[in-house]
Amino acid sequence: MSPREVPFARVAIDETDIAAVVETLRSGWITTGSRVAELEAEFCRISGARYGLGVNSATAALHLALLGWRIGPGDEVILPAMTFASCATVVMETGATPVLADICADDMTIDPESVERLISPRTRVIMAVHYAGQPARMAELQALAEGRNIKILEDAAHAPGALYKESPAGSLGDAAAFSLYATKNVTSGEGGVLVSDDEELIDRARMLSLHGMSRDAWKRYSATEGTWRYEVIERGYKYNLSDLLATLGVNQVRRLGELNVARTRAAGLYKRLLADVEQVEALSVRPEVTHAWHLYVVKLRLDRMRIDRARFIELLRERGVDTSVHFIPIHHHPAFKDIPADLPETDAAFERIISLPMYSGLSDEDIEYVAACVSEIARENRR
Ligand SMILES: *Cc1c(COP(=O)(O)O)cnc(C)c1O
């Protein structure tokens, strides 16, 4: 037995979360309704966006944004290879072509110079992933999009509450997707929110999120037709969120500030405790951002060690510390092996990255223990 067990992630469910869900259960309405509307309003509040749509995942939100903009066959969407697989899946679902961009070595966000090289007359969207909770280089990406009819879709799954030059994630592009997956900064169990200032986009995404049913079509019929009539005006999806889940998300997002403060404290402590370990590098945090610290990612200096990343992870596990890797790059998955990828920084980073335990409930003792294990493994295996 190791002296301590530190899981990679742990949900921050408190008694008020439980009470909120129970109250919704007792209310008699558990599918999409007023709680989802509240969740949409909360995400508009934290992002500064005007309109929001609650759905059952960030994956659905990303897909709906692309469909809302009528992205399809013949179009290209540029996204970083260093992201979650579903970012590529949703592009392919629309019939468009995913084009994989490289990352900046220092902070692992999408590299605008790589994006610039990949832009073609077919480019319609750039997906700006706010990696680990650090907003992407938005000014540079905006400059590339400007005048070219290219939309910027923020993947803000890691970044609720993050700021870029004082503006919140979710207000930095043409639309943004947030995730409420269990390990994210705030959760509803499963869920996602699409936000945008573009009312037409959100209206269309809402229609497509519920089977392509028109909310308005049946209102055209007279009262004698009854309320049973609806019209499916376009082939849609079943992406709506339930009130039962949304109520948890609402209660959590109201604590976002406090939850992110705890993550920021944890990141600061990791940084300080690992500063002297020469085999381990922290990612840089650019001065114009406020980081949301969804992940605490370190890069191993493999040239200074006799072991590889997989062994490092194994040795941490033996000491009771669970870690992860964010991400296995898109083009490394069998499903996406046919996507062209000349991505030296992504491939180099992938060999070296480890995500250390990170959540709001991490204690100082947990962090000190994890840091001690990391330094010990680095020291014992240095070259
Ligand atoms: C988690 C995640 C997603 C997908 O979120 P879901 O809500 O699980 O669909 C998308 N992008 C990134 C970067 C993520 O980390």
GROMACS .gro file of C-alpha atoms and ligand atoms in nm:
model
  398
    1MET     CA    1   0.000   0.000   0.000
    2SER     CA    2   0.123   0.346  -0.084
    3PRO     CA    3   0.110   0.603   0.197
    4ARG     CA    4  -0.153   0.805   0.010
    5GLU     CA    5  -0.393   0.759  -0.280
    6VAL     CA    6  -0.443   1.060  -0.503
    7PRO     CA    7  -0.699   1.012  -0.781
    8PHE     CA    8  -0.656   1.202  -1.106
    9ALA     CA    9  -0.988   1.380  -1.071
   10ARG     CA   10  -1.264   1.403  -0.814
   11VAL     CA   11  -1.603   1.571  -0.850
   12ALA     CA   12  -1.682   1.859  -0.617
   13ILE     CA   13  -2.037   1.762  -0.520
   14ASP     CA   14  -2.161   1.936  -0.207
   15GLU     CA   15  -2.487   1.923  -0.013
   16THR     CA   16  -2.633   2.217  -0.206
   17ASP     CA   17  -2.579   2.024  -0.531
   18ILE     CA   18  -2.763   1.726  -0.386
   19ALA     CA   19  -3.046   1.944  -0.257
   20ALA     CA   20  -3.082   2.113  -0.596
   21VAL     CA   21  -3.111   1.781  -0.779
   22VAL     CA   22  -3.360   1.646  -0.526
   23GLU     CA   23  -3.568   1.961  -0.561
   24THR     CA   24  -3.578   1.914  -0.938
   25LEU     CA   25  -3.674   1.548  -0.893
   26ARG     CA   26  -3.963   1.654  -0.672
   27SER     CA   27  -4.072   1.927  -0.913
   28GLY     CA   28  -4.228   1.678  -1.153
   29TRP     CA   29  -4.036   1.814  -1.455
   30ILE     CA   30  -3.709   1.645  -1.537
   31THR     CA   31  -3.650   1.681  -1.910
   32THR     CA   32  -3.553   2.003  -2.093
   33GLY     CA   33  -3.722   2.297  -1.925
   34SER     CA   34  -3.663   2.588  -1.691
   35ARG     CA   35  -3.339   2.448  -1.537
   36VAL     CA   36  -3.179   2.422  -1.879
   37ALA     CA   37  -3.285   2.782  -1.944
   38GLU     CA   38  -3.119   2.881  -1.614
   39LEU     CA   39  -2.801   2.698  -1.715
   40GLU     CA   40  -2.798   2.883  -2.047
   41ALA     CA   41  -2.835   3.214  -1.860
   42GLU     CA   42  -2.550   3.122  -1.622
   43PHE     CA   43  -2.314   3.043  -1.909
   44CYS     CA   44  -2.408   3.369  -2.078
   45ARG     CA   45  -2.322   3.540  -1.751
   46ILE     CA   46  -1.978   3.380  -1.712
   47SER     CA   47  -1.887   3.417  -2.080
   48GLY     CA   48  -2.041   3.752  -2.161
   49ALA     CA   49  -2.213   3.596  -2.464
   50ARG     CA   50  -2.572   3.698  -2.542
   51TYR     CA   51  -2.730   3.363  -2.624
   52GLY     CA   52  -2.683   3.011  -2.492
   53LEU     CA   53  -2.803   2.662  -2.572
   54GLY     CA   54  -2.781   2.379  -2.319
   55VAL     CA   55  -2.709   2.039  -2.475
   56ASN     CA   56  -2.599   1.697  -2.355
   57SER     CA   57  -2.225   1.742  -2.428
   58ALA     CA   58  -1.964   1.985  -2.553
   59THR     CA   59  -1.924   1.748  -2.846
   60ALA     CA   60  -2.288   1.817  -2.938
   61ALA     CA   61  -2.231   2.191  -2.892
   62LEU     CA   62  -1.934   2.188  -3.132
   63HIS     CA   63  -2.129   1.980  -3.384
   64LEU     CA   64  -2.429   2.212  -3.367
   65ALA     CA   65  -2.215   2.522  -3.414
   66LEU     CA   66  -2.074   2.374  -3.734
   67LEU     CA   67  -2.419   2.266  -3.854
   68GLY     CA   68  -2.561   2.602  -3.755
   69TRP     CA   69  -2.308   2.769  -3.983
   70ARG     CA   70  -2.397   2.516  -4.255
   71ILE     CA   71  -2.047   2.371  -4.267
   72GLY     CA   72  -2.045   2.064  -4.490
   73PRO     CA   73  -1.878   1.877  -4.774
   74GLY     CA   74  -1.612   2.082  -4.947
   75ASP     CA   75  -1.545   2.295  -4.640
   76GLU     CA   76  -1.235   2.275  -4.424
   77VAL     CA   77  -1.213   2.321  -4.048
   78ILE     CA   78  -0.871   2.383  -3.893
   79LEU     CA   79  -0.823   2.241  -3.544
   80PRO     CA   80  -0.522   2.152  -3.329
   81ALA     CA   81  -0.427   1.783  -3.328
   82MET     CA   82  -0.364   1.824  -2.954
   83THR     CA   83  -0.727   1.800  -2.848
   84PHE     CA   84  -0.999   1.552  -2.766
   85ALA     CA   85  -1.097   1.314  -3.045
   86SER     CA   86  -1.455   1.437  -3.074
   87CYS     CA   87  -1.333   1.772  -3.211
   88ALA     CA   88  -1.234   1.587  -3.529
   89THR     CA   89  -1.535   1.354  -3.525
   90VAL     CA   90  -1.786   1.639  -3.537
   91VAL     CA   91  -1.611   1.800  -3.831
   92MET     CA   92  -1.625   1.469  -4.019
   93GLU     CA   93  -1.991   1.423  -3.920
   94THR     CA   94  -2.078   1.738  -4.113
   95GLY     CA   95  -1.899   1.605  -4.420
   96ALA     CA   96  -1.632   1.876  -4.394
   97THR     CA   97  -1.260   1.802  -4.387
   98PRO     CA   98  -1.062   1.835  -4.063
   99VAL     CA   99  -0.724   2.003  -4.112
  100LEU     CA  100  -0.479   1.947  -3.827
  101ALA     CA  101  -0.268   2.234  -3.694
  102ASP     CA  102   0.037   2.222  -3.471
  103ILE     CA  103   0.077   2.377  -3.126
  104CYS     CA  104   0.315   2.629  -2.972
  105ALA     CA  105   0.580   2.439  -2.778
  106ASP     CA  106   0.571   2.664  -2.471
  107ASP     CA  107   0.201   2.654  -2.376
  108MET     CA  108   0.060   2.387  -2.612
  109THR     CA  109  -0.221   2.607  -2.749
  110ILE     CA  110  -0.287   2.609  -3.126
  111ASP     CA  111  -0.004   2.779  -3.319
  112PRO     CA  112  -0.131   3.066  -3.537
  113GLU     CA  113   0.169   3.028  -3.771
  114SER     CA  114   0.076   2.667  -3.834
  115VAL     CA  115  -0.286   2.774  -3.891
  116GLU     CA  116  -0.175   3.037  -4.141
  117ARG     CA  117   0.011   2.777  -4.346
  118LEU     CA  118  -0.300   2.557  -4.354
  119ILE     CA  119  -0.555   2.820  -4.458
  120SER     CA  120  -0.703   2.757  -4.802
  121PRO     CA  121  -0.995   2.908  -4.996
  122ARG     CA  122  -1.205   2.626  -4.843
  123THR     CA  123  -1.127   2.714  -4.480
  124ARG     CA  124  -1.452   2.807  -4.303
  125VAL     CA  125  -1.377   2.760  -3.934
  126ILE     CA  126  -1.079   2.765  -3.697
  127MET     CA  127  -1.137   2.571  -3.376
  128ALA     CA  128  -0.953   2.750  -3.096
  129VAL     CA  129  -0.900   2.501  -2.815
  130HIS     CA  130  -0.822   2.671  -2.483
  131TYR     CA  131  -0.581   2.396  -2.388
  132ALA     CA  132  -0.571   2.302  -2.018
  133GLY     CA  133  -0.768   2.618  -1.939
  134GLN     CA  134  -0.538   2.871  -2.107
  135PRO     CA  135  -0.705   3.073  -2.383
  136ALA     CA  136  -0.557   3.030  -2.731
  137ARG     CA  137  -0.373   3.317  -2.905
  138MET     CA  138  -0.698   3.483  -3.006
  139ALA     CA  139  -0.567   3.812  -3.149
  140GLU     CA  140  -0.343   3.626  -3.393
  141LEU     CA  141  -0.624   3.386  -3.487
  142GLN     CA  142  -0.871   3.675  -3.533
  143ALA     CA  143  -0.622   3.849  -3.762
  144LEU     CA  144  -0.609   3.536  -3.978
  145ALA     CA  145  -0.989   3.498  -3.986
  146GLU     CA  146  -1.056   3.862  -4.062
  147GLY     CA  147  -1.150   3.941  -4.419
  148ARG     CA  148  -1.153   3.572  -4.512
  149ASN     CA  149  -1.505   3.479  -4.401
  150ILE     CA  150  -1.361   3.235  -4.147
  151LYS     CA  151  -1.544   3.174  -3.818
  152ILE     CA  152  -1.366   3.110  -3.491
  153LEU     CA  153  -1.520   2.839  -3.275
  154GLU     CA  154  -1.381   2.832  -2.922
  155ASP     CA  155  -1.350   2.492  -2.762
  156ALA     CA  156  -1.381   2.624  -2.409
  157ALA     CA  157  -1.430   2.280  -2.252
  158HIS     CA  158  -1.131   2.350  -2.025
  159ALA     CA  159  -1.184   2.717  -1.979
  160PRO     CA  160  -1.499   2.836  -1.798
  161GLY     CA  161  -1.394   3.151  -1.614
  162ALA     CA  162  -1.066   3.192  -1.806
  163LEU     CA  163  -0.982   3.540  -1.935
  164TYR     CA  164  -0.794   3.666  -2.238
  165LYS     CA  165  -0.699   4.034  -2.217
  166GLU     CA  166  -0.975   4.077  -1.955
  167SER     CA  167  -1.244   3.918  -2.177
  168PRO     CA  168  -1.393   3.585  -2.070
  169ALA     CA  169  -1.357   3.262  -2.265
  170GLY     CA  170  -1.679   3.221  -2.459
  171SER     CA  171  -1.678   3.582  -2.580
  172LEU     CA  172  -1.351   3.555  -2.773
  173GLY     CA  173  -1.471   3.394  -3.097
  174ASP     CA  174  -1.791   3.368  -3.302
  175ALA     CA  175  -1.926   3.089  -3.080
  176ALA     CA  176  -1.796   2.873  -2.796
  177ALA     CA  177  -1.860   2.530  -2.652
  178PHE     CA  178  -1.835   2.455  -2.279
  179SER     CA  179  -1.835   2.104  -2.131
  180LEU     CA  180  -2.005   1.987  -1.813
  181TYR     CA  181  -1.847   1.640  -1.824
  182ALA     CA  182  -1.771   1.487  -1.484
  183THR     CA  183  -1.403   1.586  -1.465
  184LYS     CA  184  -1.441   1.942  -1.596
  185ASN     CA  185  -1.420   2.255  -1.378
  186VAL     CA  186  -1.798   2.247  -1.332
  187THR     CA  187  -2.014   1.947  -1.408
  188SER     CA  188  -2.372   1.840  -1.459
  189GLY     CA  189  -2.278   1.473  -1.487
  190GLU     CA  190  -2.285   1.509  -1.863
  191GLY     CA  191  -2.364   1.826  -2.049
  192GLY     CA  192  -2.251   2.110  -2.265
  193VAL     CA  193  -2.342   2.467  -2.351
  194LEU     CA  194  -2.305   2.649  -2.682
  195VAL     CA  195  -2.283   3.027  -2.648
  196SER     CA  196  -2.274   3.301  -2.909
  197ASP     CA  197  -2.379   3.659  -2.978
  198ASP     CA  198  -2.533   3.529  -3.300
  199GLU     CA  199  -2.902   3.473  -3.228
  200GLU     CA  200  -2.966   3.306  -3.563
  201LEU     CA  201  -2.692   3.051  -3.494
  202ILE     CA  202  -2.831   2.964  -3.151
  203ASP     CA  203  -3.190   2.943  -3.282
  204ARG     CA  204  -3.086   2.708  -3.560
  205ALA     CA  205  -2.867   2.502  -3.325
  206ARG     CA  206  -3.163   2.475  -3.085
  207MET     CA  207  -3.388   2.348  -3.361
  208LEU     CA  208  -3.126   2.093  -3.472
  209SER     CA  209  -3.063   1.986  -3.111
  210LEU     CA  210  -3.417   1.853  -3.080
  211HIS     CA  211  -3.483   1.641  -3.387
  212GLY     CA  212  -3.501   1.940  -3.621
  213MET     CA  213  -3.844   2.016  -3.480
  214SER     CA  214  -3.964   2.367  -3.534
  215ARG     CA  215  -4.066   2.542  -3.215
  216ASP     CA  216  -4.271   2.787  -3.412
  217ALA     CA  217  -4.430   2.582  -3.686
  218TRP     CA  218  -4.704   2.443  -3.465
  219LYS     CA  219  -4.782   2.786  -3.327
  220ARG     CA  220  -4.906   2.874  -3.674
  221TYR     CA  221  -5.193   2.633  -3.635
  222SER     CA  222  -5.509   2.748  -3.476
  223ALA     CA  223  -5.609   2.646  -3.125
  224THR     CA  224  -5.846   2.392  -3.271
  225GLU     CA  225  -5.549   2.196  -3.403
  226GLY     CA  226  -5.434   2.152  -3.043
  227THR     CA  227  -5.081   2.148  -2.907
  228TRP     CA  228  -4.998   1.806  -3.043
  229ARG     CA  229  -4.885   1.938  -3.378
  230TYR     CA  230  -4.519   1.991  -3.460
  231GLU     CA  231  -4.309   1.981  -3.773
  232VAL     CA  232  -3.968   1.835  -3.835
  233ILE     CA  233  -3.833   2.091  -4.076
  234GLU     CA  234  -3.483   1.948  -4.107
  235ARG     CA  235  -3.312   1.622  -4.018
  236GLY     CA  236  -3.188   1.689  -3.664
  237TYR     CA  237  -3.034   1.526  -3.359
  238LYS     CA  238  -3.127   1.428  -3.005
  239TYR     CA  239  -2.881   1.655  -2.827
  240ASN     CA  240  -3.105   1.824  -2.570
  241LEU     CA  241  -3.014   1.834  -2.200
  242SER     CA  242  -3.238   1.721  -1.915
  243ASP     CA  243  -3.342   1.954  -1.633
  244LEU     CA  244  -3.226   1.689  -1.388
  245LEU     CA  245  -2.866   1.732  -1.508
  246ALA     CA  246  -2.893   2.104  -1.578
  247THR     CA  247  -2.993   2.179  -1.219
  248LEU     CA  248  -2.661   2.032  -1.100
  249GLY     CA  249  -2.477   2.238  -1.360
  250VAL     CA  250  -2.654   2.556  -1.248
  251ASN     CA  251  -2.563   2.498  -0.887
  252GLN     CA  252  -2.202   2.424  -0.981
  253VAL     CA  253  -2.148   2.713  -1.218
  254ARG     CA  254  -2.266   2.950  -0.946
  255ARG     CA  255  -1.960   2.830  -0.749
  256LEU     CA  256  -1.726   2.855  -1.049
  257GLY     CA  257  -1.526   3.144  -0.901
  258GLU     CA  258  -1.454   2.958  -0.581
  259LEU     CA  259  -1.379   2.629  -0.762
  260ASN     CA  260  -1.135   2.802  -0.999
  261VAL     CA  261  -0.962   2.979  -0.709
  262ALA     CA  262  -0.893   2.638  -0.555
  263ARG     CA  263  -0.752   2.509  -0.887
  264THR     CA  264  -0.536   2.818  -0.925
  265ARG     CA  265  -0.397   2.770  -0.575
  266ALA     CA  266  -0.318   2.406  -0.654
  267ALA     CA  267  -0.140   2.506  -0.976
  268GLY     CA  268   0.068   2.763  -0.790
  269LEU     CA  269   0.173   2.508  -0.532
  270TYR     CA  270   0.268   2.249  -0.796
  271LYS     CA  271   0.471   2.510  -0.981
  272ARG     CA  272   0.660   2.611  -0.668
  273LEU     CA  273   0.724   2.257  -0.546
  274LEU     CA  274   0.845   2.133  -0.886
  275ALA     CA  275   1.049   2.441  -0.977
  276ASP     CA  276   1.380   2.277  -0.884
  277VAL     CA  277   1.315   1.942  -1.051
  278GLU     CA  278   1.520   1.979  -1.368
  279GLN     CA  279   1.360   1.677  -1.538
  280VAL     CA  280   1.014   1.833  -1.521
  281GLU     CA  281   0.904   2.148  -1.705
  282ALA     CA  282   0.589   2.347  -1.640
  283LEU     CA  283   0.398   2.487  -1.939
  284SER     CA  284   0.424   2.861  -1.974
  285VAL     CA  285   0.131   3.086  -1.889
  286ARG     CA  286   0.112   3.392  -2.115
  287PRO     CA  287   0.083   3.727  -1.936
  288GLU     CA  288  -0.241   3.827  -2.114
  289VAL     CA  289  -0.442   3.533  -1.979
  290THR     CA  290  -0.612   3.425  -1.660
  291HIS     CA  291  -0.585   3.048  -1.663
  292ALA     CA  292  -0.881   2.826  -1.560
  293TRP     CA  293  -0.647   2.538  -1.464
  294HIS     CA  294  -0.863   2.252  -1.583
  295LEU     CA  295  -0.539   2.053  -1.615
  296TYR     CA  296  -0.193   2.074  -1.465
  297VAL     CA  297   0.029   1.942  -1.743
  298VAL     CA  298   0.405   1.894  -1.708
  299LYS     CA  299   0.657   1.799  -1.975
  300LEU     CA  300   0.929   1.550  -1.887
  301ARG     CA  301   1.287   1.618  -1.996
  302LEU     CA  302   1.336   1.271  -2.140
  303ASP     CA  303   1.694   1.356  -2.242
  304ARG     CA  304   1.777   1.381  -1.871
  305MET     CA  305   1.611   1.053  -1.769
  306ARG     CA  306   1.664   0.682  -1.823
  307ILE     CA  307   1.289   0.609  -1.836
  308ASP     CA  308   1.013   0.710  -2.073
  309ARG     CA  309   0.679   0.875  -2.001
  310ALA     CA  310   0.489   0.544  -1.979
  311ARG     CA  311   0.729   0.417  -1.709
  312PHE     CA  312   0.707   0.750  -1.524
  313ILE     CA  313   0.328   0.713  -1.513
  314GLU     CA  314   0.365   0.354  -1.390
  315LEU     CA  315   0.600   0.460  -1.110
  316LEU     CA  316   0.355   0.731  -1.001
  317ARG     CA  317   0.074   0.472  -0.996
  318GLU     CA  318   0.287   0.245  -0.776
  319ARG     CA  319   0.303   0.535  -0.531
  320GLY     CA  320  -0.076   0.579  -0.538
  321VAL     CA  321  -0.081   0.877  -0.776
  322ASP     CA  322  -0.314   0.862  -1.077
  323THR     CA  323  -0.228   1.072  -1.379
  324SER     CA  324  -0.344   1.106  -1.737
  325VAL     CA  325  -0.223   1.228  -2.078
  326HIS     CA  326  -0.392   1.516  -2.260
  327PHE     CA  327  -0.411   1.439  -2.533
  328ILE     CA  328  -0.335   1.145  -2.753
  329PRO     CA  329  -0.316   1.360  -3.066
  330ILE     CA  330  -0.597   1.320  -3.318
  331HIS     CA  331  -0.377   1.168  -3.590
  332HIS     CA  332  -0.247   0.900  -3.350
  333HIS     CA  333  -0.593   0.738  -3.332
  334PRO     CA  334  -0.670   0.465  -3.586
  335ALA     CA  335  -0.997   0.636  -3.679
  336PHE     CA  336  -0.813   0.949  -3.793
  337LYS     CA  337  -0.493   0.803  -3.934
  338ASP     CA  338  -0.581   0.919  -4.286
  339ILE     CA  339  -0.583   1.286  -4.191
  340PRO     CA  340  -0.258   1.444  -4.314
  341ALA     CA  341  -0.041   1.552  -4.021
  342ASP     CA  342   0.298   1.718  -4.028
  343LEU     CA  343   0.304   1.826  -3.668
  344PRO     CA  344   0.651   1.819  -3.511
  345GLU     CA  345   0.564   2.013  -3.194
  346THR     CA  346   0.251   1.806  -3.128
  347ASP     CA  347   0.438   1.478  -3.173
  348ALA     CA  348   0.731   1.595  -2.961
  349ALA     CA  349   0.504   1.717  -2.681
  350PHE     CA  350   0.295   1.400  -2.683
  351GLU     CA  351   0.596   1.185  -2.585
  352ARG     CA  352   0.666   1.403  -2.283
  353ILE     CA  353   0.339   1.519  -2.127
  354ILE     CA  354   0.174   1.405  -1.806
  355SER     CA  355  -0.138   1.557  -1.650
  356LEU     CA  356  -0.102   1.555  -1.271
  357PRO     CA  357  -0.405   1.527  -1.039
  358MET     CA  358  -0.602   1.851  -1.054
  359TYR     CA  359  -0.935   1.934  -0.892
  360SER     CA  360  -1.076   2.188  -0.651
  361GLY     CA  361  -1.075   1.944  -0.358
  362LEU     CA  362  -0.702   1.865  -0.383
  363SER     CA  363  -0.541   1.932  -0.044
  364ASP     CA  364  -0.198   2.086   0.012
  365GLU     CA  365  -0.090   1.749   0.153
  366ASP     CA  366  -0.205   1.575  -0.168
  367ILE     CA  367  -0.011   1.822  -0.381
  368GLU     CA  368   0.299   1.797  -0.161
  369TYR     CA  369   0.279   1.418  -0.184
  370VAL     CA  370   0.240   1.419  -0.564
  371ALA     CA  371   0.528   1.666  -0.604
  372ALA     CA  372   0.747   1.457  -0.373
  373CYS     CA  373   0.673   1.145  -0.578
  374VAL     CA  374   0.747   1.326  -0.905
  375SER     CA  375   1.080   1.459  -0.774
  376GLU     CA  376   1.177   1.124  -0.629
  377ILE     CA  377   1.107   0.938  -0.955
  378ALA     CA  378   1.293   1.205  -1.153
  379ARG     CA  379   1.593   1.190  -0.918
  380GLU     CA  380   1.611   0.811  -0.903
  381ASN     CA  381   1.597   0.783  -1.280
  382ARG     CA  382   1.809   1.077  -1.389
  383ARG     CA  383   2.083   1.036  -1.640
  384LIG     C1  384  -1.395   1.715  -2.266
  384LIG     C2  385  -1.359   1.782  -2.393
  384LIG     C3  386  -1.447   1.787  -2.502
  384LIG     C4  387  -1.576   1.710  -2.506
  384LIG     O1  388  -1.660   1.739  -2.402
  384LIG     P1  389  -1.788   1.647  -2.381
  384LIG     O2  390  -1.878   1.730  -2.296
  384LIG     O3  391  -1.741   1.523  -2.311
  384LIG     O4  392  -1.846   1.617  -2.514
  384LIG     C5  393  -1.411   1.860  -2.613
  384LIG     N1  394  -1.293   1.924  -2.619
  384LIG     C6  395  -1.205   1.919  -2.519
  384LIG     C7  396  -1.077   1.995  -2.532
  384LIG     C8  397  -1.233   1.846  -2.404
  384LIG     O5  398  -1.144   1.836  -2.305
   0.00000   0.00000   0.00000
